[in-house]
Amino acid sequence: MHGEYKVPGGKLVVVDLDTEDGVLRRVRVGGDFFLEPDEALLAIDRALEGAPADTDASGLAARIDAALPPGTQMFGLTTEGIGVAVRRALAHATDWTDYDWQLVHEGAQPPALHMALDEVLTAEVAAGRRPPTLRVWEWGAPAVVIGSFQSLRNEVDAEAAERHGITVVRRISGGGAMFIEPGNTITYSLSVPDALVQGLSFTDSYAYLDDWVLGALGDMGIKAWYQPLNDIATDAGKIAGAAQKRLAGGEGAVLHHVTMAYDIDADKMTEVLRIGREKLSDKGTKSAKKRVDPLRRQTGLPRGTVIERMIGSFRERYGLSEGAVTDEEMARARELARVKFGSPEWTARVP
């Protein structure tokens, strides 16, 4: 069995192994990381040899930690990352480069239709009728997108939203509310087979699915990192938030979508969103305005250029062909937007 895992912000870990009678055998760890002293690599292999095959990543990391020579130095590598690579090998996880990725980047769409497209395209990936897809959104109207489990009245000032012409929609994934203005927001979705994240914890899957965008931001001069559970942050503040939804059917699929602040009208945002003190208390700031630092200021680049560079970075890493939403997918999405995502019942399902 073969497993690979790129440590977020670090290097690639590769593990080859077998199992016999429920334990790991013939374990070999490699990768493009740096490790000192040399004998530490043999100590890692020995620590994993004979481990019960159902040991989780943290348990495997603990075995390695206990076996490493004193003074061991790891660069681009963590013992937890090795444990994840082992779990991915045991789960027969796939890799990004195992797929023919498709890009969908079409014209502006209404907010409810974007919610529906996420569900429809991810269901198509789960069913095996669509390749893994990177969809870059263009917004047709300003919106507030609330998480699947959020209270509508607790999150949104309905009067302020109406005054500013802002549509409120609810997505199928959890997480917090996102304030959207078409020219000030960059949003993308990944619809991926479940096999791509096999062996990863829910938390690890967030960082894994957005490692590519951290690289793209780095190429634009932004040092960014993942701040668990679902924020992309820099020294200047948060720039993006992510959310996920697992869909069953066929082989299963994961929807992972991210909204990034290219620019932001912070005064309008705080009028429309009810951002309470409790939410801000663990963020190290007293003002919602200070939590977000837009990409426009940090890159100095036009929004379209930022998007082009992000797409180019993904294509360079994994390959990416031009695609489109099919007529059948669009028809299903429009109907879903009508009966579900555009309905007051869904939007206010948690009043």
XYZ file of C-alpha atoms in Angstrom:
351
model
C 0.000 0.000 0.000
C 1.150 3.500 -0.839
C 0.187 6.774 0.810
C 1.208 10.390 0.286
C 0.562 13.522 2.317
C 1.929 17.027 1.908
C 2.377 18.548 5.335
C 0.596 21.949 5.274
C 3.287 24.558 4.758
C 5.862 21.770 4.610
C 7.047 18.882 2.462
C 5.738 15.660 0.954
C 5.689 12.490 3.060
C 5.489 9.147 1.236
C 4.786 5.835 2.975
C 4.843 2.312 1.553
C 3.690 -0.560 3.741
C 1.920 -3.886 4.009
C -0.324 -5.344 6.698
C -0.257 -8.824 8.185
C -2.534 -10.135 10.945
C -3.820 -6.639 11.608
C -0.452 -4.901 12.084
C 1.846 -2.793 9.900
C 4.713 -4.575 8.169
C 7.590 -3.551 5.898
C 7.033 0.158 6.536
C 9.195 2.557 4.543
C 8.938 6.325 4.959
C 10.402 8.785 2.458
C 9.834 12.217 0.962
C 11.444 15.540 0.111
C 11.654 16.673 3.733
C 14.827 17.328 5.754
C 15.694 15.180 8.751
C 18.660 15.020 11.089
C 20.350 12.743 12.109
C 20.189 10.155 9.325
C 19.402 7.340 11.739
C 16.143 9.084 12.647
C 14.588 7.754 9.440
C 15.314 4.165 10.421
C 13.921 4.894 13.894
C 10.665 6.104 12.282
C 10.328 2.930 10.205
C 10.998 0.760 13.261
C 8.500 2.679 15.374
C 5.756 2.016 12.848
C 6.646 -1.632 12.284
C 4.159 -3.827 14.123
C 1.774 -1.000 15.007
C -1.890 -2.062 14.998
C -3.377 -1.150 11.637
C -6.295 0.643 13.287
C -4.052 3.087 15.177
C -5.066 6.665 14.389
C -2.638 9.322 13.159
C -2.081 10.751 16.645
C -1.285 7.308 18.039
C 1.194 6.640 15.254
C 2.813 10.024 15.881
C 3.183 9.161 19.581
C 4.999 5.915 18.682
C 7.393 7.859 16.460
C 7.983 10.590 19.048
C 8.951 7.967 21.614
C 11.452 6.333 19.241
C 13.268 9.347 17.772
C 16.926 9.835 18.744
C 17.623 12.739 21.115
C 18.123 15.998 19.266
C 16.217 14.943 16.150
C 15.454 17.891 13.868
C 12.623 17.847 11.328
C 12.205 20.421 8.577
C 9.021 20.348 6.506
C 7.996 17.216 8.390
C 5.945 16.363 11.462
C 5.324 13.054 13.170
C 1.595 13.734 12.863
C 2.102 14.170 9.103
C 3.773 10.764 8.917
C 0.824 9.290 10.783
C -1.591 10.860 8.298
C 0.402 9.440 5.356
C 0.142 5.970 6.941
C -3.616 6.342 7.401
C -3.971 7.451 3.766
C -2.021 4.390 2.606
C -4.272 2.107 4.631
C -7.381 3.838 3.276
C -6.163 3.577 -0.345
C -6.469 7.344 -0.672
C -5.966 8.964 -4.043
C -3.735 11.933 -4.867
C -4.470 15.238 -6.632
C -2.524 14.117 -9.696
C -4.630 10.962 -10.076
C -7.434 13.043 -11.574
C -8.184 15.131 -14.646
C -9.315 18.364 -13.016
C -11.865 20.596 -14.671
C -12.229 24.365 -14.287
C -15.654 26.007 -14.288
C -15.453 29.804 -14.403
C -18.563 31.266 -15.965
C -20.583 34.469 -15.861
C -22.213 36.066 -12.859
C -25.020 34.093 -11.208
C -27.641 34.921 -8.548
C -26.701 33.887 -4.993
C -29.332 31.126 -4.718
C -28.127 29.566 -7.971
C -24.557 29.454 -6.659
C -25.777 27.518 -3.613
C -27.578 25.081 -5.910
C -24.639 24.661 -8.287
C -22.426 23.626 -5.384
C -24.852 20.868 -4.431
C -25.508 19.668 -7.984
C -21.888 19.604 -9.169
C -20.660 17.855 -6.026
C -23.422 15.244 -6.359
C -22.297 14.664 -9.956
C -18.717 14.102 -8.780
C -19.983 11.646 -6.157
C -21.886 9.754 -8.849
C -18.843 9.614 -11.130
C -20.525 11.617 -13.889
C -18.275 14.687 -13.480
C -14.513 14.942 -12.933
C -13.184 16.702 -9.835
C -13.965 20.364 -10.347
C -12.586 23.751 -9.355
C -15.393 26.289 -9.754
C -14.610 29.993 -9.478
C -17.723 32.035 -8.752
C -18.797 35.369 -10.195
C -21.498 37.009 -8.098
C -24.563 38.551 -9.748
C -25.717 40.437 -6.653
C -24.576 41.341 -3.134
C -25.420 38.706 -0.563
C -25.045 37.366 2.917
C -24.435 33.618 2.914
C -25.223 32.016 6.252
C -24.090 28.601 7.393
C -26.418 25.618 7.365
C -26.962 25.691 11.133
C -26.972 29.418 11.867
C -29.962 31.335 13.186
C -31.152 33.786 10.550
C -32.288 36.511 12.927
C -29.232 36.161 15.162
C -26.814 36.560 12.249
C -28.463 39.088 9.936
C -30.090 42.469 10.460
C -32.955 41.980 7.999
C -33.799 45.678 7.821
C -30.206 46.663 7.013
C -29.921 43.888 4.422
C -33.079 45.096 2.678
C -31.924 48.704 2.831
C -28.673 47.813 1.081
C -30.321 45.489 -1.462
C -28.589 42.405 -0.060
C -29.989 38.926 -0.652
C -29.704 36.440 2.220
C -29.173 32.766 1.307
C -28.324 29.665 3.322
C -25.703 27.177 2.105
C -25.540 23.420 2.758
C -22.249 23.582 4.658
C -21.744 24.706 8.243
C -19.647 27.605 9.482
C -20.260 31.318 9.767
C -21.878 34.078 7.732
C -20.083 35.555 4.738
C -20.633 39.140 3.532
C -20.516 39.282 -0.271
C -20.155 42.198 -2.679
C -19.535 41.123 -6.311
C -16.441 43.230 -7.016
C -14.985 42.765 -3.549
C -15.164 38.986 -3.153
C -13.335 35.943 -4.536
C -15.141 32.648 -4.015
C -14.254 29.183 -5.234
C -15.481 25.634 -4.699
C -13.720 22.305 -4.934
C -15.963 19.316 -5.643
C -13.727 16.306 -5.028
C -14.118 12.533 -4.688
C -14.191 11.307 -1.114
C -11.124 9.166 -1.892
C -8.966 12.307 -2.096
C -9.387 12.996 1.622
C -9.399 9.406 2.878
C -7.190 8.989 5.940
C -7.468 12.663 6.852
C -9.323 13.923 9.879
C -12.052 16.493 9.244
C -9.703 19.194 10.531
C -6.756 18.068 8.398
C -8.884 17.957 5.262
C -9.392 21.731 5.423
C -5.681 22.509 5.317
C -5.053 19.749 2.758
C -7.637 21.039 0.280
C -6.361 24.605 0.481
C -2.618 24.031 0.520
C -2.531 24.976 -3.165
C -4.085 28.406 -2.520
C -1.543 29.146 0.221
C 1.118 28.526 -2.424
C -0.676 30.809 -4.868
C -0.873 33.565 -2.267
C 2.822 33.081 -1.506
C 3.626 33.633 -5.175
C 1.788 36.959 -4.887
C 3.903 37.986 -1.920
C 1.457 37.022 0.836
C 2.626 34.746 3.620
C -0.585 32.972 4.583
C -1.397 29.990 6.742
C -4.354 27.920 7.818
C -5.793 28.891 11.197
C -7.882 25.958 12.415
C -10.578 25.174 11.890
C -11.445 27.079 8.756
C -9.667 30.432 8.367
C -6.883 31.501 6.033
C -4.903 34.181 7.828
C -1.887 36.463 7.500
C -0.013 38.693 9.922
C -2.374 41.485 8.878
C -5.549 39.522 9.644
C -7.990 36.989 8.259
C -8.422 36.977 4.470
C -10.683 33.961 3.905
C -13.023 31.448 5.470
C -13.721 27.893 4.330
C -16.578 25.435 4.812
C -17.232 21.813 3.836
C -20.059 19.389 3.222
C -19.833 15.625 2.651
C -22.301 14.217 0.130
C -23.230 10.539 -0.081
C -24.179 8.673 -3.250
C -21.908 6.666 -5.521
C -18.376 6.824 -4.122
C -19.162 9.978 -2.153
C -17.739 13.466 -2.575
C -16.662 16.501 -0.577
C -17.684 20.078 -1.252
C -15.045 22.515 -0.022
C -15.690 26.187 -0.687
C -13.826 29.335 0.292
C -14.743 33.018 0.303
C -11.869 35.488 0.217
C -12.065 39.219 0.913
C -10.547 41.080 -2.046
C -11.897 44.359 -0.689
C -14.608 45.081 1.845
C -17.008 47.799 2.957
C -16.498 47.170 6.659
C -19.098 49.708 7.769
C -21.798 48.110 5.641
C -20.748 44.638 6.754
C -21.138 45.508 10.434
C -24.532 47.067 9.737
C -25.838 43.914 8.069
C -24.136 41.176 10.120
C -24.830 40.817 13.823
C -21.252 40.009 14.841
C -21.401 39.589 18.587
C -18.786 40.012 21.271
C -18.732 36.265 21.991
C -17.682 35.508 18.411
C -14.906 38.093 18.572
C -13.686 37.139 22.034
C -11.388 34.329 20.852
C -10.105 36.301 17.842
C -7.909 38.690 19.793
C -9.761 41.763 18.560
C -12.628 43.987 19.687
C -13.761 44.997 16.204
C -15.054 42.896 13.311
C -13.492 45.439 10.972
C -10.029 44.522 12.233
C -10.545 40.774 11.643
C -10.434 41.008 7.846
C -7.544 42.357 5.775
C -8.440 42.354 2.069
C -6.316 40.955 -0.728
C -6.458 44.206 -2.669
C -4.351 45.958 -0.060
C -1.997 43.035 0.444
C -1.342 42.265 -3.246
C -1.845 45.588 -5.002
C -3.289 43.549 -7.890
C -6.646 43.811 -9.679
C -9.215 41.213 -8.623
C -9.147 39.528 -12.039
C -5.373 39.163 -11.872
C -5.549 37.570 -8.422
C -8.057 35.031 -9.764
C -5.939 34.335 -12.851
C -2.871 33.697 -10.717
C -4.795 31.395 -8.397
C -6.077 29.363 -11.342
C -2.599 29.310 -12.866
C -1.100 27.999 -9.633
C -3.656 25.184 -9.445
C -3.069 24.282 -13.105
C 0.697 24.202 -12.630
C 0.403 21.865 -9.639
C -2.282 19.448 -10.747
C -3.337 20.160 -14.323
C -6.629 21.849 -15.163
C -8.743 21.773 -18.326
C -11.434 24.263 -19.276
C -14.943 23.043 -18.554
C -18.493 24.223 -18.158
C -21.714 23.461 -16.366
C -23.739 21.169 -18.620
C -27.270 22.049 -19.707
C -28.638 19.225 -17.565
C -26.657 20.337 -14.502
C -27.821 23.923 -14.960
C -31.455 22.883 -15.315
C -31.254 20.889 -12.093
C -29.501 23.756 -10.311
C -32.116 26.290 -11.396
C -34.906 24.065 -10.132
C -33.057 23.507 -6.847
C -32.515 27.254 -6.490
C -36.263 27.768 -6.994
C -37.614 25.130 -4.643
C -34.886 25.126 -1.992
C -32.224 27.809 -1.864
C -34.528 30.638 -2.926
C -37.305 29.614 -0.587
C -38.092 31.357 2.728
C -38.529 27.910 4.335
C -34.902 26.938 3.667
C -33.394 30.348 4.401
C -35.207 30.520 7.751
C -34.993 26.829 8.620
C -33.171 27.974 11.766
C -35.187 31.150 12.456
